[in-house]
CSV table of C-alpha atoms in Angstrom, one decimal:
chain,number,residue,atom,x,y,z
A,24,UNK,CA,31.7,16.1,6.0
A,25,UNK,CA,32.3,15.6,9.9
A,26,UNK,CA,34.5,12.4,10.4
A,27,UNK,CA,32.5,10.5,13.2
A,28,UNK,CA,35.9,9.3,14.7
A,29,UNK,CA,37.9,12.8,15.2
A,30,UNK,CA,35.6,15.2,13.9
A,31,UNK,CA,37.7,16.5,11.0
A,32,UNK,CA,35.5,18.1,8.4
A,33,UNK,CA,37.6,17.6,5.4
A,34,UNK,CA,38.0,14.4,3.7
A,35,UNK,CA,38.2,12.7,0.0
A,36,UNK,CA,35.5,10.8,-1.8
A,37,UNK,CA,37.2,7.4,-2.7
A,38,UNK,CA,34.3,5.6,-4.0
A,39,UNK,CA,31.2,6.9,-5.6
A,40,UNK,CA,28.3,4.5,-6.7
A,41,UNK,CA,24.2,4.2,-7.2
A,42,UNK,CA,22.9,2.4,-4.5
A,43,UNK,CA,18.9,1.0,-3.9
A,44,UNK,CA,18.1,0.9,-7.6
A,45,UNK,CA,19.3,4.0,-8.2
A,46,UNK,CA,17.4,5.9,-5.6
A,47,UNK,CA,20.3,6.8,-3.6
A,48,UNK,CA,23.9,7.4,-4.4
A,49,UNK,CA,27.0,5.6,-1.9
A,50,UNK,CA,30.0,6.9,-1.0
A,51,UNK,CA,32.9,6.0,0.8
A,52,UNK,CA,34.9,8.7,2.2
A,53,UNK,CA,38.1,8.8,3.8
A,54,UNK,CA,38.9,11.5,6.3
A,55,UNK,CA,42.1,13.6,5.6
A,56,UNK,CA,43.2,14.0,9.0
A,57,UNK,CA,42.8,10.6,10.8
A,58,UNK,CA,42.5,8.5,7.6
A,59,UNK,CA,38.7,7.0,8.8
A,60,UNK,CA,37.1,5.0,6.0
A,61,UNK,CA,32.9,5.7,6.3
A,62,UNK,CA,30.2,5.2,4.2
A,63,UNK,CA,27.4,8.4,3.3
A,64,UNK,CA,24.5,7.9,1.5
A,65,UNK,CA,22.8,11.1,-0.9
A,66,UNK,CA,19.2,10.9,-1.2
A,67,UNK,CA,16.0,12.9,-2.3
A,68,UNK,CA,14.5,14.4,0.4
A,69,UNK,CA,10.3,14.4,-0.4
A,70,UNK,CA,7.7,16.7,0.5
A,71,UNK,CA,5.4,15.0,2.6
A,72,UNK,CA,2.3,13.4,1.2
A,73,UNK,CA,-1.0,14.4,2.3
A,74,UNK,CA,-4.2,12.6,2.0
A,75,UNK,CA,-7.4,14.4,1.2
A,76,UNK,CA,-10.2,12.9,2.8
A,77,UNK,CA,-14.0,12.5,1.6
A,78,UNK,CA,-15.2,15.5,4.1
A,79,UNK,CA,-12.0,17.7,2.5
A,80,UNK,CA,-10.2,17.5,5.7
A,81,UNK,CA,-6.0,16.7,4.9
A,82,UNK,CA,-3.9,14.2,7.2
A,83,UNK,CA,-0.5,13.0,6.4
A,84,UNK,CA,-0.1,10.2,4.2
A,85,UNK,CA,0.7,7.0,6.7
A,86,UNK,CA,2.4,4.1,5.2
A,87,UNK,CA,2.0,1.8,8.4
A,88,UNK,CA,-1.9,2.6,8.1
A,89,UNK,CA,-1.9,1.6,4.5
A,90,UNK,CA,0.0,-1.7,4.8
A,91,UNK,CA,-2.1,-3.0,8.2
A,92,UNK,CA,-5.3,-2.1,5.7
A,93,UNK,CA,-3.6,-4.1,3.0
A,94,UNK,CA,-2.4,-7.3,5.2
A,95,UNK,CA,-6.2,-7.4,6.6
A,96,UNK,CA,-7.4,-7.9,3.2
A,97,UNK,CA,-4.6,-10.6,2.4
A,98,UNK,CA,-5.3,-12.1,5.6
A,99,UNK,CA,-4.8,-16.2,5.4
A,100,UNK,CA,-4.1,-15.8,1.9
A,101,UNK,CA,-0.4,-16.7,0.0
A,102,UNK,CA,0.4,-13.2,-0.5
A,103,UNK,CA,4.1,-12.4,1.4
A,104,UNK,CA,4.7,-9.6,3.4
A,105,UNK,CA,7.5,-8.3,1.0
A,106,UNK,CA,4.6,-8.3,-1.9
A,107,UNK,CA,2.7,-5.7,0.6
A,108,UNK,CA,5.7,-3.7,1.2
A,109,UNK,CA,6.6,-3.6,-2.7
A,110,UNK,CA,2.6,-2.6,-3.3
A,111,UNK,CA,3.1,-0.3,-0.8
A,112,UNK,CA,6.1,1.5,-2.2
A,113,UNK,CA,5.0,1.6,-5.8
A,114,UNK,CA,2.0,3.4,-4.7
A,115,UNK,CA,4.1,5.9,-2.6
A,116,UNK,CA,6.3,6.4,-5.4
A,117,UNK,CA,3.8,7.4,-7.7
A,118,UNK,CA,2.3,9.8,-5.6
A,119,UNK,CA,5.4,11.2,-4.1
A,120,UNK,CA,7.0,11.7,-8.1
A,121,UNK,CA,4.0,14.1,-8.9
A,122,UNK,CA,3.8,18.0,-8.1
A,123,UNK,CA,0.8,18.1,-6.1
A,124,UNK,CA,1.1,16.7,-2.8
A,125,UNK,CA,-2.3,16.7,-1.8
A,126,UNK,CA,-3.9,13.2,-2.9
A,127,UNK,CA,-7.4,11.8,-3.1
A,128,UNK,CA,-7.9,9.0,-0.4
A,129,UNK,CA,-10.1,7.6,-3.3
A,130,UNK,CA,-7.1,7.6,-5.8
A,131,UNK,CA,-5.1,5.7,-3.1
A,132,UNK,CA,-8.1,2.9,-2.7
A,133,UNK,CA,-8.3,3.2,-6.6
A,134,UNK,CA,-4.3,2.7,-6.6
A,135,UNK,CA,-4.3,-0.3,-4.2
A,136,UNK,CA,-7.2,-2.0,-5.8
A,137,UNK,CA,-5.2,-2.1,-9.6
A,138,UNK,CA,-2.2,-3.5,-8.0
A,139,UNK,CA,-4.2,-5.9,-6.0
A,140,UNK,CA,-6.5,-7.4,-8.8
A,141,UNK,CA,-2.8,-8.5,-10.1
A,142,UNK,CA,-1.5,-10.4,-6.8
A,143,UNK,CA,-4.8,-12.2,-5.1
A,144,UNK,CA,-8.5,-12.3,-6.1
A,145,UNK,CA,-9.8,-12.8,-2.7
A,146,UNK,CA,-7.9,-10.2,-1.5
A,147,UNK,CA,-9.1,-7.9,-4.1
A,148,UNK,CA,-13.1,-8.5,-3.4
A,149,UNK,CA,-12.2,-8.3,0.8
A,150,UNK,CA,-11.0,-5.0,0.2
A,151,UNK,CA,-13.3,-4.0,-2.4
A,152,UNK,CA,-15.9,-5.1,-0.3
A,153,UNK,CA,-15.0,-2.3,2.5
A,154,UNK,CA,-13.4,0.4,0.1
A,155,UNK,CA,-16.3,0.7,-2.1
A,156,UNK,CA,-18.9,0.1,0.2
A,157,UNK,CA,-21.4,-2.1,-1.8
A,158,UNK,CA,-24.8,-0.6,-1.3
A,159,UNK,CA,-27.0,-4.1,-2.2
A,160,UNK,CA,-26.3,-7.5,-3.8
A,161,UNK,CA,-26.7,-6.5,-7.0
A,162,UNK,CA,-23.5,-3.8,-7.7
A,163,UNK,CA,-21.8,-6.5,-5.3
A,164,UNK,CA,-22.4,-9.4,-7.4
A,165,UNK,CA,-21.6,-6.7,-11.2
A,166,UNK,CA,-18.2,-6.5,-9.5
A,167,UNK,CA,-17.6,-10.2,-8.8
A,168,UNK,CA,-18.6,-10.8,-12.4
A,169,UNK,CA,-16.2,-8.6,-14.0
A,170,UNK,CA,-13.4,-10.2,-11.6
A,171,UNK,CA,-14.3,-13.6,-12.2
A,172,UNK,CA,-14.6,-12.7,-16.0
A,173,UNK,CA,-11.3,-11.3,-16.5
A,174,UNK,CA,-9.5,-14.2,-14.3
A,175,UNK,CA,-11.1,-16.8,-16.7
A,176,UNK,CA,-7.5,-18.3,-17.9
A,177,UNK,CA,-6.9,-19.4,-13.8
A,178,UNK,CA,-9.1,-22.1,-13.8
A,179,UNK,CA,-12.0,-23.2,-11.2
A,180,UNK,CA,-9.8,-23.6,-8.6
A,181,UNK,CA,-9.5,-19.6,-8.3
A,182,UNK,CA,-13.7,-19.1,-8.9
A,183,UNK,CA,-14.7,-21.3,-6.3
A,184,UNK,CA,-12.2,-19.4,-3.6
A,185,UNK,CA,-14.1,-16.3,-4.8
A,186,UNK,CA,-17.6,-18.2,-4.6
A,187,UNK,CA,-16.5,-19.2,-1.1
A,188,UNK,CA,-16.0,-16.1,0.3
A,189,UNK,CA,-19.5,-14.6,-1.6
A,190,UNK,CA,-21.3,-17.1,0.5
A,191,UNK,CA,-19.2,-15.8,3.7
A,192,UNK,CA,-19.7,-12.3,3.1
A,193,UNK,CA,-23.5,-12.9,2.6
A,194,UNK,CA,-23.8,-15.1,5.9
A,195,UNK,CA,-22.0,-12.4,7.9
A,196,UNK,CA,-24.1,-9.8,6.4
A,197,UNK,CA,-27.6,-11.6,7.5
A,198,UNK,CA,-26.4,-12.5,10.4
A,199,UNK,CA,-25.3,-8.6,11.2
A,200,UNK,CA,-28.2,-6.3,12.9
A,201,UNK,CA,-28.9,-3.9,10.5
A,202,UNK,CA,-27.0,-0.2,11.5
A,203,UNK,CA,-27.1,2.9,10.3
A,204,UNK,CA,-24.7,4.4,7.3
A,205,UNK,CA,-21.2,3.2,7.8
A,206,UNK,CA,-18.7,6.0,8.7
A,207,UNK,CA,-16.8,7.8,6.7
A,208,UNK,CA,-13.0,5.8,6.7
A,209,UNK,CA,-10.3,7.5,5.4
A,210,UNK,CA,-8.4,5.6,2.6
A,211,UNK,CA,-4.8,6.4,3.6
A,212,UNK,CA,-4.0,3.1,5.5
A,213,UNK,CA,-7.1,3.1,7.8
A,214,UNK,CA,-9.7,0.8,6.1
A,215,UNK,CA,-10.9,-1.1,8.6
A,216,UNK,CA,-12.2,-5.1,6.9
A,217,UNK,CA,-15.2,-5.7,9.0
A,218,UNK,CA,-16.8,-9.3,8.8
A,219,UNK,CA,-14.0,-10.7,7.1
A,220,UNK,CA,-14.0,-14.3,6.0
A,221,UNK,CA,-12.9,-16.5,8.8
C-alpha cells in the first residue's frame, strides 16, 4: 500500500485486529522505506440497495430518508437518536446480507414497524398511522387493540399515552377537509407524518 508520507508502496503489516464488531478488520502498517506507522481499515464493499416502490418503479435505498421518517414518528417522545441510528442499521443489515438487492418498500415499513413496537408505543401507532394508511375507525381502532393488548404488563401509564394520542389523531382528522386518495409515498425513508400529535 502507498505510504501517505513518501509514497513508498511496500511496507509490513505490524498489527492485525477486528475492528467495529467484527465488520471491519484494522491494521497498522509501517512503511519499509521511511518507517511511517498508519492505520488501514479492510471492509465489505455492498451492492447498493434498491427500494421497489408500490407503482414497480426502483430508487436507491436512502438511509437519511429512512431515519428523518423514523425521528418524525419519535418526535417528543424518549427515544435517543442513537436508538434511531441502531434501528436504522439493523434494518440495513438485514437487507444488505441477502442476495437480492431489490427490496419491497412494504418490507422496509413492515421492518421498521417490528423494531419499533419494541422501543415506543406512540411511536409505533404515529407511524403506523401514515405507513398503513388506515381507511376508517374501525381497522384503526383493531390495531390499537392488538397494541394495547400485547403491552398489557406496562401498566396504565403507557395506555393512556396511546389513548391520548387516539383522541389527537381523531380531532385532527375532523378537523381536516376531506381530500382525495392520499399519494402514493415511498417507504424507503420518505414517509411523511401528517397531523402528528402536537
Amino acid at each position: 500500500m502507498k505510504c501517505p508520507v513518501c509514497g513508498h508502496l511496500e511496507d509490513r503489516v505490524i498489527d492485525s485486529r477486528p475492528s467495529d464488531e467484527g465488520a471491519a478488520i484494522r491494521r497498522r502498517r509501517e512503511c519499509l522505506a521511511c518507517h511511517y506507522r498508519f492505520t488501514t481499515y479492510e471492509k465489505v464493499e455492498y451492492l447498493p440497495l434498491f427500494v421497489v416502490k408500490k407503482d414497480g418503479s426502483r430508487e436507491p435505498f436512502n438511509r437519511e430518508k429512512l431515519v428523518t421518517s423514523i425521528m418524525k414518528a419519535c418526535t417528543k417522545r424518549q427515544v435517543s437518536t442513537d436508538q434511531i441510528e441502531h434501528l436504522v442499521s439493523s434494518i440495513e443489515a438485514g437487507f444488505s446480507n441477502q442476495l437480492n438487492r431489490e427490496v419491497p418498500s412494504e418490507k422496509i415499513g413492515e421492518m421498521v414497524l417490528l423494531k419499533l413496537r419494541d422501543i415506543d408505543e406512540v411511536a409505533y401507532v404515529r407511524f403506523a398511522s401514515v405507513y398503513r394508511r388506515f381507511s376508517d375507525v374501525n381497522s384503526f381502532l383493531t390495531e390499537l387493540l392488538t397494541l394495547l393488548n400485547g403491552k398489557q404488563e406496562q401498566g396504565a401509564e403507557a395506555n393512556a399515552e396511546l389513548a391520548r394520542y387516539l383522541a389527537q389523531y381523531f380531532q385532527d382528522k375532523q378537523q381536516a377537509p376531506s381530500a382525495g386518495p392520499a399519494e402514493d409515498q415511498p417507504v424507503a425513508g420518505s414517509l411523511p407524518l401528517k397531523g402528528d400529535a402536537k
